[in-house]
Short mmCIF file of N, CA and C in Angstrom, two decimals:
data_model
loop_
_atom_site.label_atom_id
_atom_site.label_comp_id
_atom_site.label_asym_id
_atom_site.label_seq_id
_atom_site.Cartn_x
_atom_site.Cartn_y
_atom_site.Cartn_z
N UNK A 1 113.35 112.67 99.63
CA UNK A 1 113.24 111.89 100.84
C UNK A 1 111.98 112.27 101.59
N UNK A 2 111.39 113.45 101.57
CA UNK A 2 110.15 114.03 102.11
C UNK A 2 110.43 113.95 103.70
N UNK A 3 111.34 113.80 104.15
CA UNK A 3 111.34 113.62 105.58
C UNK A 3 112.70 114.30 106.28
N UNK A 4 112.17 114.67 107.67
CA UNK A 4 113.20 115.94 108.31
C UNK A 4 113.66 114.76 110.18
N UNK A 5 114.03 115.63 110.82
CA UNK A 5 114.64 114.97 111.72
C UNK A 5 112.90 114.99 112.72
N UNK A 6 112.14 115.73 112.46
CA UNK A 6 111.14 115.80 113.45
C UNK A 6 110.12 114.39 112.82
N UNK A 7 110.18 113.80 111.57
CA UNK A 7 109.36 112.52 111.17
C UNK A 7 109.89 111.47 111.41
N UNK A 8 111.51 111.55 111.61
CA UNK A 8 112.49 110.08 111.91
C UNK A 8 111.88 110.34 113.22
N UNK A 9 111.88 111.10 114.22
CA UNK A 9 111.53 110.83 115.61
C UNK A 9 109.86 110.85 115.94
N UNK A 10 109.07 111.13 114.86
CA UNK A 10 108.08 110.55 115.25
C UNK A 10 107.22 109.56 115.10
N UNK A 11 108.14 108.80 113.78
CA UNK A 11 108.00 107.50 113.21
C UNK A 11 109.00 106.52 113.39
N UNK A 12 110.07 107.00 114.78
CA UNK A 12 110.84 106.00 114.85
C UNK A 12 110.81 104.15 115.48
N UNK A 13 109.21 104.41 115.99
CA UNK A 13 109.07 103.15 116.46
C UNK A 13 108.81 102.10 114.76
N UNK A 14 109.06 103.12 113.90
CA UNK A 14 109.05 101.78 112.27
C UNK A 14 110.67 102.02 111.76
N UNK A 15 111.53 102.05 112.80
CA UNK A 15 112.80 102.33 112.58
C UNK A 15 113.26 100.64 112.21
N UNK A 16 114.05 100.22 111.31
CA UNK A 16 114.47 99.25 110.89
C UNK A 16 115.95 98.88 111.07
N UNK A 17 116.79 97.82 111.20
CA UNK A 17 117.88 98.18 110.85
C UNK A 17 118.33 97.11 110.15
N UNK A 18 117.06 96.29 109.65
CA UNK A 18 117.41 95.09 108.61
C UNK A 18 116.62 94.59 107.80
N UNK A 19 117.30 94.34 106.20
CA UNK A 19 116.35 94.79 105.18
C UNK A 19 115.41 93.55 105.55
N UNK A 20 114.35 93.43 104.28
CA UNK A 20 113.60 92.23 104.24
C UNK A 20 114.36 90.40 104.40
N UNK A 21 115.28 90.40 103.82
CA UNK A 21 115.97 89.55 103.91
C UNK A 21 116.79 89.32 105.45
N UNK A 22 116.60 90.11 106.00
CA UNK A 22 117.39 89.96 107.55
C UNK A 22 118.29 90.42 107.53
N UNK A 23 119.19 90.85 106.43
CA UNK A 23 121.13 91.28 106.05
C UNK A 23 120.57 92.79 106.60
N UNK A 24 121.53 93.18 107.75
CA UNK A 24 121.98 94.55 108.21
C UNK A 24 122.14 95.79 107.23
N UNK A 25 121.51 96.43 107.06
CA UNK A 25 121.88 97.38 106.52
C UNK A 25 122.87 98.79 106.56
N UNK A 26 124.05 98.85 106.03
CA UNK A 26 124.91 99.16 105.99
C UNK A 26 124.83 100.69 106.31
N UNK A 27 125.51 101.56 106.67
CA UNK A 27 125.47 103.17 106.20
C UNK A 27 125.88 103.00 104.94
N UNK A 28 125.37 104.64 104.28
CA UNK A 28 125.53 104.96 103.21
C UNK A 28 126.63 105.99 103.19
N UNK A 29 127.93 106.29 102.42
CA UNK A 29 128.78 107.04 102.41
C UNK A 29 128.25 108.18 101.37
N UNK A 30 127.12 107.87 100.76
CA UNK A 30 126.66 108.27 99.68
C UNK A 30 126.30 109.88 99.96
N UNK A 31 126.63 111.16 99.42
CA UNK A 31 126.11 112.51 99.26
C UNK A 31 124.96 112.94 97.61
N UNK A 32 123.74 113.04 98.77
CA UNK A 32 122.40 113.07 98.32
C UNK A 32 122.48 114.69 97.98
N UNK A 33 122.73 115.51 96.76
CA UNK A 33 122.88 116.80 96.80
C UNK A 33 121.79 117.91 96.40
N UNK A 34 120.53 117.03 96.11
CA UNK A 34 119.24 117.43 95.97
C UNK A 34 118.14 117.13 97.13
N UNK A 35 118.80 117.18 98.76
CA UNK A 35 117.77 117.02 99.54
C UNK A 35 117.85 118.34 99.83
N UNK A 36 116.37 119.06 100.88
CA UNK A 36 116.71 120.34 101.60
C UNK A 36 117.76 120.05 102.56
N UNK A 37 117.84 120.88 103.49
CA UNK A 37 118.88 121.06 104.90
C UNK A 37 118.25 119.84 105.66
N UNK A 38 116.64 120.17 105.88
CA UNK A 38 116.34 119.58 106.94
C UNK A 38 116.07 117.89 106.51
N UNK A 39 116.13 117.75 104.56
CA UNK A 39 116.07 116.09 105.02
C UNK A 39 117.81 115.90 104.71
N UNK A 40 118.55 116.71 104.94
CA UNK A 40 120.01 116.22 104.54
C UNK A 40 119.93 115.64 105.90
N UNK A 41 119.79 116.79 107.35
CA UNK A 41 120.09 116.23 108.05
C UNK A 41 119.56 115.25 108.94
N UNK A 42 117.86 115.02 108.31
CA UNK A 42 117.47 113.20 108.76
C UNK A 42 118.35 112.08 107.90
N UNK A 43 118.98 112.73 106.78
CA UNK A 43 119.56 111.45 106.05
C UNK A 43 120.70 111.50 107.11
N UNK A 44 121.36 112.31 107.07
CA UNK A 44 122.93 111.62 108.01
C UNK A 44 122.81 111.26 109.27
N UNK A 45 121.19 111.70 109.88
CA UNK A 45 121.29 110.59 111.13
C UNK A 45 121.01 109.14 111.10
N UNK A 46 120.47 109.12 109.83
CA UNK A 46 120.84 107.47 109.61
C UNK A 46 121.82 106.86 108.73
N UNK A 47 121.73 107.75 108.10
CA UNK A 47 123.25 107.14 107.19
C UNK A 47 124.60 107.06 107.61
N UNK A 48 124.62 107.77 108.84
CA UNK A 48 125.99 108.06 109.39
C UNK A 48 126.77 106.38 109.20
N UNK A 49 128.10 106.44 109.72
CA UNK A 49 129.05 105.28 109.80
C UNK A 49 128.71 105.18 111.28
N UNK A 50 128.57 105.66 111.72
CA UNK A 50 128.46 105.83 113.48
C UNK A 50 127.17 105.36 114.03
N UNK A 51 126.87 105.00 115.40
CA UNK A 51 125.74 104.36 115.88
C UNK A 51 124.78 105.03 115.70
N UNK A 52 123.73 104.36 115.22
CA UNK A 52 122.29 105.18 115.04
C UNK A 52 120.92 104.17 115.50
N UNK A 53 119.85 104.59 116.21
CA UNK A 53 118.51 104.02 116.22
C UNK A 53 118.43 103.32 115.33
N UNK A 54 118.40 103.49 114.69
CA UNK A 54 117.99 102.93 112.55
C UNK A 54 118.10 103.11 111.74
N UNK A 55 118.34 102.48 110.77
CA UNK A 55 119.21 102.76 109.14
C UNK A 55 117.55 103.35 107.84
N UNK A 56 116.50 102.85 108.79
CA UNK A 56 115.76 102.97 107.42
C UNK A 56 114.35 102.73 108.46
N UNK A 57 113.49 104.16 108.16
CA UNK A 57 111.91 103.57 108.48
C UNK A 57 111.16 103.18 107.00
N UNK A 58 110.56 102.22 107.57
CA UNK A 58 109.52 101.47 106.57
C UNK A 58 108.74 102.46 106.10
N UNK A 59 108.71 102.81 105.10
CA UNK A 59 107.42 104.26 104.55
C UNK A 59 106.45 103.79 104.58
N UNK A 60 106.38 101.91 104.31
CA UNK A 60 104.46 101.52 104.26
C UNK A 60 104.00 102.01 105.49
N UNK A 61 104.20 102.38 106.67
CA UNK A 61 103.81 102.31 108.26
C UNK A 61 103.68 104.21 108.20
N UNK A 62 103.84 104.73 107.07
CA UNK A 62 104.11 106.24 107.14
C UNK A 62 102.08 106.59 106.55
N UNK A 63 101.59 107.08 106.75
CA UNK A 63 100.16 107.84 106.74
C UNK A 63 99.89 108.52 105.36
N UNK A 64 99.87 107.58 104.36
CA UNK A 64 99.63 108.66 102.64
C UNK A 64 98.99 110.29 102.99
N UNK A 65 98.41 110.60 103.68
CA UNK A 65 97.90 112.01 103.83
C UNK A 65 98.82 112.43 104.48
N UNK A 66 99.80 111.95 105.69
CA UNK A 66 101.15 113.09 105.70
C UNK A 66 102.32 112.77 104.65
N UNK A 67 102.23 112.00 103.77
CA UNK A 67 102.91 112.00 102.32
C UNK A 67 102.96 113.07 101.62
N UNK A 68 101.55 112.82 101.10
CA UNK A 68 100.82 113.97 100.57
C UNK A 68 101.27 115.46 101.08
N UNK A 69 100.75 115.97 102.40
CA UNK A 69 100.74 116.89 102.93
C UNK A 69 102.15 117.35 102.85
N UNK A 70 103.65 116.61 103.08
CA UNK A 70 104.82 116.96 102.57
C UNK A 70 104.94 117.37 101.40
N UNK A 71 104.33 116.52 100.63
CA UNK A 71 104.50 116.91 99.17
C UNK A 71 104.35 117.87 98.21
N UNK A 72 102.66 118.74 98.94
CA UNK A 72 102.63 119.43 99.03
C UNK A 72 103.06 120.68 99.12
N UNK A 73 103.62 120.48 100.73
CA UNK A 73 104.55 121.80 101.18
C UNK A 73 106.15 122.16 100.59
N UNK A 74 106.38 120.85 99.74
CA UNK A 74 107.79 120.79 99.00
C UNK A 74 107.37 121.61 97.40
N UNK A 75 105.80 121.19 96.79
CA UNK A 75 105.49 121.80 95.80
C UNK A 75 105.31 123.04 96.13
N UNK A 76 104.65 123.74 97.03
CA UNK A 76 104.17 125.34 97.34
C UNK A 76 105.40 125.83 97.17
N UNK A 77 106.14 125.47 98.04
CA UNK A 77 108.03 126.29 98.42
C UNK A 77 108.43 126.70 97.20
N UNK A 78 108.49 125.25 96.03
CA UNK A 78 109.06 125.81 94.62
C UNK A 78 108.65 126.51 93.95
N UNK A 79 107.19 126.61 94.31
CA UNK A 79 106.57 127.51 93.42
C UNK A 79 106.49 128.58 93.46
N UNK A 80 106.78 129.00 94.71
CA UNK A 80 107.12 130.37 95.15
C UNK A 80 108.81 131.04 94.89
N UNK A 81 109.42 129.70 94.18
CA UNK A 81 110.86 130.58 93.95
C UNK A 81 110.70 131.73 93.10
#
């Protein structure tokens, strides 16, 4: 997911809550068991069943160099196991 609760809130003005087609997007009941802590817990603030800002930010509106730069810091971590 590359993303923590501090990128949902600073990319929440590309917060969505309906897909391309206009249909609402649902929560997910779904358990993601390969995120860290910190994107488990940006996933359940949108995935929750319960009221949320937004179900889904648009990643096109997200900055490829802080992509990258996550990606990064997700590769260093492992590599240091």
């Amino acid at each position: 997911m590359l993303m923590d609760a501090t990128d949902l809130h600073h990319y929440a003005q590309h917060g969505v809550n309906h897909d391309k087609s206009g249909r609402p997007i649902k929560p997910s009941p779904e358990i993601l068991p390969h995120l860290t802590e910190a994107e488990n817990t940006a996933y359940n603030i949108i995935a929750t069943a319960g009221p949320t800002p937004f179900r889904r930010i648009e990643q096109e509106a997200i900055p490829l160099t802080h992509a990258a730069t996550r990606l990064l810091q997700i590769l260093e971590a492992g590599a240091g196991r």
